[in-house]
């Protein structure tokens, strides 16, 4: 599971906790703080929990930084983390700071809740539909952005993507990584989700396999569609086996929720999450089905790639190409 659920001695309450941390992957310290916080909270959101009672921040300050760099960078990173926590309706009340060769940022999220407030990730049944709430390709976008200043790296991909494409993809990736999965967590209850997980370091296929193995029923997940930030699939292909984006093995950071929904609810979930009442930028795609099987997951041989247009690219919308979300019937 994404979080630890501990029944308490008092009444019908449970303590739900999660922790995570990683190294910086974007240039903006403030956004890095937001991404780190979103990533920690996402483990709660993957269980349909929308409220967090408390957060702790874990921070490692690099010994290699000058005093001037520390005074500039670390407060921005901490502020980003705190701002994202506030957006999630919680606050940072403490934590731990250490000196280390590398910068590391992460945290702990804790909530005490009733059983009705969380959804155990083990109730998928044959006939369910798989929905994903953020596009894939963050690792590819971040790496490609770094390669723009490394000629030998850039030469590998310059025939399939422009520097403007990479800049837009990087901004889109950063925006998505910093976005909380809180809205999706709330809608999991509204539309009777049966299970979910968040997509991070193991890639879409790795996390789908982990989730499938947790199910009580004998099911298998079959992924037909891959929503990917525009041009990132082409970069991944040009790099051979380095990323494996279309194969589902490319790592993501603070990715979307992979949600198992009843067939009749999936399209409604995807439409509802895009409502203006939840703010801008929320997305969702039907990407596969749940069928009877041996608690495994796979991506079909030639998955449909949905190119998700970065929001800074002008006209064309955020849906990507194709612009319509496939119906569950089209995946059956």
GROMACS .gro file of C-alpha atoms in nm:
model
  332
    1UNK     CA    1   0.000   0.000   0.000
    2UNK     CA    2   0.101   0.361  -0.046
    3UNK     CA    3   0.040   0.443   0.322
    4UNK     CA    4   0.057   0.262   0.654
    5UNK     CA    5  -0.287   0.214   0.814
    6UNK     CA    6  -0.276   0.140   1.188
    7UNK     CA    7  -0.603   0.079   1.377
    8UNK     CA    8  -0.601   0.275   1.702
    9UNK     CA    9  -0.706   0.148   2.041
   10UNK     CA   10  -0.964   0.423   2.072
   11UNK     CA   11  -1.292   0.373   1.891
   12UNK     CA   12  -1.305   0.308   1.516
   13UNK     CA   13  -1.020   0.541   1.424
   14UNK     CA   14  -0.708   0.459   1.224
   15UNK     CA   15  -0.372   0.632   1.203
   16UNK     CA   16  -0.260   0.670   0.841
   17UNK     CA   17   0.098   0.776   0.772
   18UNK     CA   18   0.337   0.798   0.482
   19UNK     CA   19   0.688   0.929   0.420
   20UNK     CA   20   0.895   1.000   0.111
   21UNK     CA   21   1.197   1.202   0.002
   22UNK     CA   22   1.418   1.250  -0.303
   23UNK     CA   23   1.687   1.463  -0.460
   24UNK     CA   24   1.612   1.786  -0.650
   25UNK     CA   25   1.520   1.738  -1.015
   26UNK     CA   26   1.414   2.089  -1.127
   27UNK     CA   27   1.605   2.416  -1.128
   28UNK     CA   28   1.353   2.622  -0.931
   29UNK     CA   29   1.399   2.567  -0.554
   30UNK     CA   30   1.049   2.690  -0.473
   31UNK     CA   31   0.887   2.452  -0.723
   32UNK     CA   32   1.108   2.172  -0.594
   33UNK     CA   33   0.963   2.227  -0.249
   34UNK     CA   34   0.609   2.216  -0.386
   35UNK     CA   35   0.681   1.899  -0.581
   36UNK     CA   36   0.828   1.728  -0.276
   37UNK     CA   37   0.523   1.809  -0.066
   38UNK     CA   38   0.281   1.702  -0.339
   39UNK     CA   39   0.470   1.375  -0.369
   40UNK     CA   40   0.441   1.301   0.005
   41UNK     CA   41   0.070   1.386   0.021
   42UNK     CA   42  -0.001   1.179  -0.289
   43UNK     CA   43   0.031   0.856  -0.092
   44UNK     CA   44  -0.263   0.965   0.123
   45UNK     CA   45  -0.459   1.080  -0.181
   46UNK     CA   46  -0.405   0.739  -0.344
   47UNK     CA   47  -0.620   0.594  -0.065
   48UNK     CA   48  -0.895   0.851  -0.117
   49UNK     CA   49  -0.790   1.052   0.189
   50UNK     CA   50  -0.839   1.423   0.127
   51UNK     CA   51  -0.741   1.563   0.467
   52UNK     CA   52  -0.402   1.559   0.637
   53UNK     CA   53  -0.372   1.646   1.004
   54UNK     CA   54   0.000   1.717   1.015
   55UNK     CA   55   0.319   1.721   0.809
   56UNK     CA   56   0.686   1.704   0.900
   57UNK     CA   57   0.957   1.825   0.663
   58UNK     CA   58   1.279   1.629   0.608
   59UNK     CA   59   1.558   1.844   0.471
   60UNK     CA   60   1.919   1.772   0.390
   61UNK     CA   61   2.142   2.073   0.323
   62UNK     CA   62   2.441   2.009   0.099
   63UNK     CA   63   2.785   2.061   0.248
   64UNK     CA   64   2.902   2.159  -0.099
   65UNK     CA   65   2.688   2.472  -0.107
   66UNK     CA   66   2.835   2.808  -0.012
   67UNK     CA   67   2.672   3.004   0.268
   68UNK     CA   68   2.525   3.239   0.009
   69UNK     CA   69   2.375   2.950  -0.188
   70UNK     CA   70   2.225   2.796   0.126
   71UNK     CA   71   2.071   3.126   0.235
   72UNK     CA   72   1.911   3.169  -0.107
   73UNK     CA   73   1.807   2.816  -0.202
   74UNK     CA   74   1.694   2.642   0.116
   75UNK     CA   75   1.438   2.903   0.233
   76UNK     CA   76   1.276   2.894  -0.113
   77UNK     CA   77   1.255   2.516  -0.105
   78UNK     CA   78   1.106   2.523   0.243
   79UNK     CA   79   0.853   2.789   0.144
   80UNK     CA   80   0.742   2.584  -0.156
   81UNK     CA   81   0.689   2.281   0.066
   82UNK     CA   82   0.491   2.484   0.320
   83UNK     CA   83   0.277   2.653   0.053
   84UNK     CA   84   0.182   2.319  -0.101
   85UNK     CA   85   0.095   2.185   0.245
   86UNK     CA   86  -0.129   2.486   0.303
   87UNK     CA   87  -0.296   2.429  -0.033
   88UNK     CA   88  -0.366   2.075   0.083
   89UNK     CA   89  -0.536   2.206   0.398
   90UNK     CA   90  -0.259   2.110   0.637
   91UNK     CA   91   0.057   2.258   0.786
   92UNK     CA   92   0.418   2.170   0.859
   93UNK     CA   93   0.475   2.160   1.235
   94UNK     CA   94   0.828   2.027   1.253
   95UNK     CA   95   1.080   1.793   1.099
   96UNK     CA   96   1.451   1.733   1.076
   97UNK     CA   97   1.737   1.916   0.901
   98UNK     CA   98   2.081   1.764   0.849
   99UNK     CA   99   2.404   1.837   0.662
  100UNK     CA  100   2.478   1.596   0.381
  101UNK     CA  101   2.679   1.578   0.058
  102UNK     CA  102   2.351   1.616  -0.134
  103UNK     CA  103   2.034   1.820  -0.109
  104UNK     CA  104   1.741   1.599  -0.013
  105UNK     CA  105   1.384   1.706   0.057
  106UNK     CA  106   1.082   1.509   0.169
  107UNK     CA  107   0.848   1.469   0.459
  108UNK     CA  108   0.597   1.274   0.663
  109UNK     CA  109   0.219   1.308   0.634
  110UNK     CA  110  -0.013   1.192   0.911
  111UNK     CA  111  -0.390   1.174   0.952
  112UNK     CA  112  -0.628   1.013   1.198
  113UNK     CA  113  -0.951   0.914   1.026
  114UNK     CA  114  -1.260   0.699   1.018
  115UNK     CA  115  -1.275   0.391   0.796
  116UNK     CA  116  -1.519   0.573   0.566
  117UNK     CA  117  -1.252   0.832   0.483
  118UNK     CA  118  -1.012   0.595   0.308
  119UNK     CA  119  -1.044   0.338   0.031
  120UNK     CA  120  -0.838   0.023   0.068
  121UNK     CA  121  -0.660  -0.050  -0.262
  122UNK     CA  122  -0.776  -0.410  -0.302
  123UNK     CA  123  -1.130  -0.419  -0.440
  124UNK     CA  124  -1.087  -0.411  -0.820
  125UNK     CA  125  -1.313  -0.651  -1.009
  126UNK     CA  126  -1.328  -0.771  -1.370
  127UNK     CA  127  -1.507  -0.510  -1.578
  128UNK     CA  128  -1.356  -0.212  -1.398
  129UNK     CA  129  -1.185   0.061  -1.598
  130UNK     CA  130  -0.840   0.212  -1.536
  131UNK     CA  131  -0.814   0.591  -1.522
  132UNK     CA  132  -0.497   0.801  -1.499
  133UNK     CA  133  -0.505   1.161  -1.373
  134UNK     CA  134  -0.170   1.306  -1.492
  135UNK     CA  135   0.026   1.256  -1.815
  136UNK     CA  136   0.342   1.048  -1.823
  137UNK     CA  137   0.687   1.162  -1.930
  138UNK     CA  138   0.816   1.374  -1.642
  139UNK     CA  139   1.153   1.199  -1.620
  140UNK     CA  140   1.208   1.231  -1.994
  141UNK     CA  141   1.114   1.601  -1.988
  142UNK     CA  142   1.346   1.681  -1.697
  143UNK     CA  143   1.639   1.495  -1.853
  144UNK     CA  144   1.585   1.647  -2.197
  145UNK     CA  145   1.583   1.993  -2.040
  146UNK     CA  146   1.918   1.925  -1.876
  147UNK     CA  147   2.060   1.793  -2.205
  148UNK     CA  148   2.003   2.121  -2.386
  149UNK     CA  149   2.334   2.239  -2.232
  150UNK     CA  150   2.520   1.911  -2.298
  151UNK     CA  151   2.596   1.885  -2.673
  152UNK     CA  152   2.674   1.513  -2.678
  153UNK     CA  153   2.339   1.441  -2.508
  154UNK     CA  154   2.139   1.692  -2.710
  155UNK     CA  155   2.270   1.548  -3.039
  156UNK     CA  156   2.088   1.223  -2.958
  157UNK     CA  157   1.747   1.387  -2.962
  158UNK     CA  158   1.774   1.707  -3.168
  159UNK     CA  159   1.631   1.541  -3.478
  160UNK     CA  160   1.303   1.453  -3.304
  161UNK     CA  161   1.242   1.759  -3.085
  162UNK     CA  162   1.318   2.131  -3.076
  163UNK     CA  163   1.452   2.322  -2.778
  164UNK     CA  164   1.122   2.509  -2.761
  165UNK     CA  165   0.937   2.175  -2.741
  166UNK     CA  166   1.163   2.067  -2.456
  167UNK     CA  167   1.118   2.393  -2.265
  168UNK     CA  168   0.740   2.363  -2.291
  169UNK     CA  169   0.747   1.996  -2.188
  170UNK     CA  170   0.968   2.077  -1.890
  171UNK     CA  171   0.730   2.350  -1.774
  172UNK     CA  172   0.435   2.114  -1.818
  173UNK     CA  173   0.612   1.840  -1.624
  174UNK     CA  174   0.699   2.080  -1.342
  175UNK     CA  175   0.340   2.207  -1.326
  176UNK     CA  176   0.199   1.855  -1.313
  177UNK     CA  177   0.447   1.732  -1.052
  178UNK     CA  178   0.358   2.025  -0.826
  179UNK     CA  179  -0.018   1.971  -0.862
  180UNK     CA  180  -0.187   1.795  -0.571
  181UNK     CA  181  -0.390   1.480  -0.635
  182UNK     CA  182  -0.641   1.595  -0.376
  183UNK     CA  183  -0.928   1.657  -0.619
  184UNK     CA  184  -0.890   1.309  -0.766
  185UNK     CA  185  -0.888   1.163  -0.414
  186UNK     CA  186  -1.221   1.325  -0.335
  187UNK     CA  187  -1.376   1.206  -0.660
  188UNK     CA  188  -1.269   0.850  -0.582
  189UNK     CA  189  -1.545   0.850  -0.319
  190UNK     CA  190  -1.800   1.022  -0.543
  191UNK     CA  191  -1.757   0.765  -0.819
  192UNK     CA  192  -1.707   0.455  -0.603
  193UNK     CA  193  -1.343   0.376  -0.683
  194UNK     CA  194  -1.238   0.021  -0.604
  195UNK     CA  195  -0.859   0.074  -0.577
  196UNK     CA  196  -0.587   0.324  -0.662
  197UNK     CA  197  -0.218   0.401  -0.642
  198UNK     CA  198   0.001   0.695  -0.740
  199UNK     CA  199   0.250   0.671  -1.024
  200UNK     CA  200   0.607   0.745  -0.920
  201UNK     CA  201   0.945   0.573  -0.936
  202UNK     CA  202   0.841   0.233  -1.075
  203UNK     CA  203   0.668   0.381  -1.382
  204UNK     CA  204   0.311   0.321  -1.493
  205UNK     CA  205   0.360  -0.053  -1.550
  206UNK     CA  206   0.548  -0.114  -1.226
  207UNK     CA  207   0.285   0.055  -1.016
  208UNK     CA  208   0.003  -0.115  -1.209
  209UNK     CA  209   0.166  -0.451  -1.136
  210UNK     CA  210   0.205  -0.368  -0.768
  211UNK     CA  211  -0.160  -0.264  -0.747
  212UNK     CA  212  -0.280  -0.574  -0.932
  213UNK     CA  213  -0.094  -0.797  -0.687
  214UNK     CA  214  -0.283  -0.639  -0.394
  215UNK     CA  215  -0.628  -0.727  -0.527
  216UNK     CA  216  -0.853  -0.974  -0.350
  217UNK     CA  217  -1.013  -1.091  -0.675
  218UNK     CA  218  -0.824  -1.273  -0.950
  219UNK     CA  219  -0.780  -0.983  -1.189
  220UNK     CA  220  -0.534  -0.850  -1.444
  221UNK     CA  221  -0.485  -0.492  -1.561
  222UNK     CA  222  -0.453  -0.429  -1.934
  223UNK     CA  223  -0.332  -0.083  -2.043
  224UNK     CA  224  -0.432   0.029  -2.394
  225UNK     CA  225  -0.364   0.404  -2.385
  226UNK     CA  226  -0.069   0.610  -2.263
  227UNK     CA  227  -0.124   0.986  -2.218
  228UNK     CA  228   0.225   1.134  -2.256
  229UNK     CA  229   0.353   1.491  -2.255
  230UNK     CA  230   0.394   1.589  -2.622
  231UNK     CA  231   0.717   1.478  -2.792
  232UNK     CA  232   0.842   1.281  -2.491
  233UNK     CA  233   0.759   0.944  -2.651
  234UNK     CA  234   0.974   1.041  -2.952
  235UNK     CA  235   1.264   1.138  -2.725
  236UNK     CA  236   1.234   0.810  -2.535
  237UNK     CA  237   1.242   0.614  -2.861
  238UNK     CA  238   1.547   0.807  -2.982
  239UNK     CA  239   1.729   0.714  -2.659
  240UNK     CA  240   1.682   0.341  -2.704
  241UNK     CA  241   1.633   0.155  -2.377
  242UNK     CA  242   1.732   0.445  -2.148
  243UNK     CA  243   1.379   0.543  -2.043
  244UNK     CA  244   1.130   0.281  -2.166
  245UNK     CA  245   0.848   0.534  -2.156
  246UNK     CA  246   0.613   0.353  -2.395
  247UNK     CA  247   0.704   0.023  -2.229
  248UNK     CA  248   0.582   0.166  -1.896
  249UNK     CA  249   0.912   0.152  -1.708
  250UNK     CA  250   1.009   0.521  -1.713
  251UNK     CA  251   1.008   0.665  -1.362
  252UNK     CA  252   0.769   0.948  -1.278
  253UNK     CA  253   0.785   1.196  -0.994
  254UNK     CA  254   0.467   1.305  -0.816
  255UNK     CA  255   0.262   1.145  -1.092
  256UNK     CA  256  -0.111   1.103  -1.119
  257UNK     CA  257  -0.341   0.851  -0.958
  258UNK     CA  258  -0.412   0.522  -1.133
  259UNK     CA  259  -0.771   0.452  -1.031
  260UNK     CA  260  -0.987   0.142  -1.077
  261UNK     CA  261  -1.344   0.257  -1.134
  262UNK     CA  262  -1.671   0.083  -1.216
  263UNK     CA  263  -1.720   0.089  -1.593
  264UNK     CA  264  -2.029   0.309  -1.572
  265UNK     CA  265  -1.848   0.568  -1.360
  266UNK     CA  266  -1.517   0.611  -1.544
  267UNK     CA  267  -1.623   0.859  -1.812
  268UNK     CA  268  -1.814   1.063  -1.553
  269UNK     CA  269  -1.503   1.075  -1.331
  270UNK     CA  270  -1.293   1.202  -1.624
  271UNK     CA  271  -1.550   1.469  -1.711
  272UNK     CA  272  -1.603   1.583  -1.352
  273UNK     CA  273  -1.234   1.628  -1.267
  274UNK     CA  274  -1.201   1.882  -1.549
  275UNK     CA  275  -1.479   2.100  -1.410
  276UNK     CA  276  -1.373   2.465  -1.355
  277UNK     CA  277  -1.496   2.442  -0.996
  278UNK     CA  278  -1.181   2.243  -0.909
  279UNK     CA  279  -0.947   2.496  -1.066
  280UNK     CA  280  -0.745   2.471  -1.383
  281UNK     CA  281  -0.520   2.191  -1.499
  282UNK     CA  282  -0.692   1.875  -1.372
  283UNK     CA  283  -0.704   1.598  -1.631
  284UNK     CA  284  -0.792   1.232  -1.659
  285UNK     CA  285  -0.789   0.963  -1.924
  286UNK     CA  286  -0.934   0.615  -1.950
  287UNK     CA  287  -0.624   0.405  -2.016
  288UNK     CA  288  -0.725   0.042  -1.975
  289UNK     CA  289  -0.946  -0.227  -1.831
  290UNK     CA  290  -0.956  -0.480  -1.550
  291UNK     CA  291  -1.020  -0.837  -1.661
  292UNK     CA  292  -1.012  -1.178  -1.499
  293UNK     CA  293  -0.650  -1.286  -1.453
  294UNK     CA  294  -0.359  -1.373  -1.229
  295UNK     CA  295  -0.301  -1.041  -1.049
  296UNK     CA  296  -0.073  -0.905  -1.317
  297UNK     CA  297  -0.056  -0.598  -1.540
  298UNK     CA  298   0.057  -0.544  -1.896
  299UNK     CA  299   0.064  -0.284  -2.172
  300UNK     CA  300  -0.059  -0.405  -2.510
  301UNK     CA  301   0.199  -0.436  -2.789
  302UNK     CA  302   0.103  -0.115  -2.967
  303UNK     CA  303  -0.060   0.115  -2.712
  304UNK     CA  304  -0.236   0.427  -2.830
  305UNK     CA  305  -0.015   0.728  -2.749
  306UNK     CA  306  -0.216   1.033  -2.646
  307UNK     CA  307   0.010   1.334  -2.699
  308UNK     CA  308  -0.076   1.581  -2.423
  309UNK     CA  309  -0.012   1.936  -2.540
  310UNK     CA  310   0.173   2.155  -2.285
  311UNK     CA  311  -0.049   2.436  -2.166
  312UNK     CA  312   0.206   2.695  -2.282
  313UNK     CA  313   0.185   2.574  -2.642
  314UNK     CA  314  -0.114   2.794  -2.729
  315UNK     CA  315  -0.427   2.667  -2.900
  316UNK     CA  316  -0.498   2.298  -2.914
  317UNK     CA  317  -0.617   2.226  -2.562
  318UNK     CA  318  -0.488   2.012  -2.281
  319UNK     CA  319  -0.661   1.694  -2.391
  320UNK     CA  320  -0.386   1.607  -2.634
  321UNK     CA  321  -0.419   1.424  -2.963
  322UNK     CA  322  -0.661   1.248  -2.995
  323UNK     CA  323  -0.870   1.505  -2.809
  324UNK     CA  324  -1.143   1.269  -2.687
  325UNK     CA  325  -1.126   1.031  -2.397
  326UNK     CA  326  -1.198   0.678  -2.523
  327UNK     CA  327  -1.509   0.514  -2.386
  328UNK     CA  328  -1.479   0.198  -2.177
  329UNK     CA  329  -1.657   0.014  -2.455
  330UNK     CA  330  -1.379   0.106  -2.697
  331UNK     CA  331  -1.128  -0.073  -2.474
  332UNK     CA  332  -1.324  -0.391  -2.425
   0.00000   0.00000   0.00000
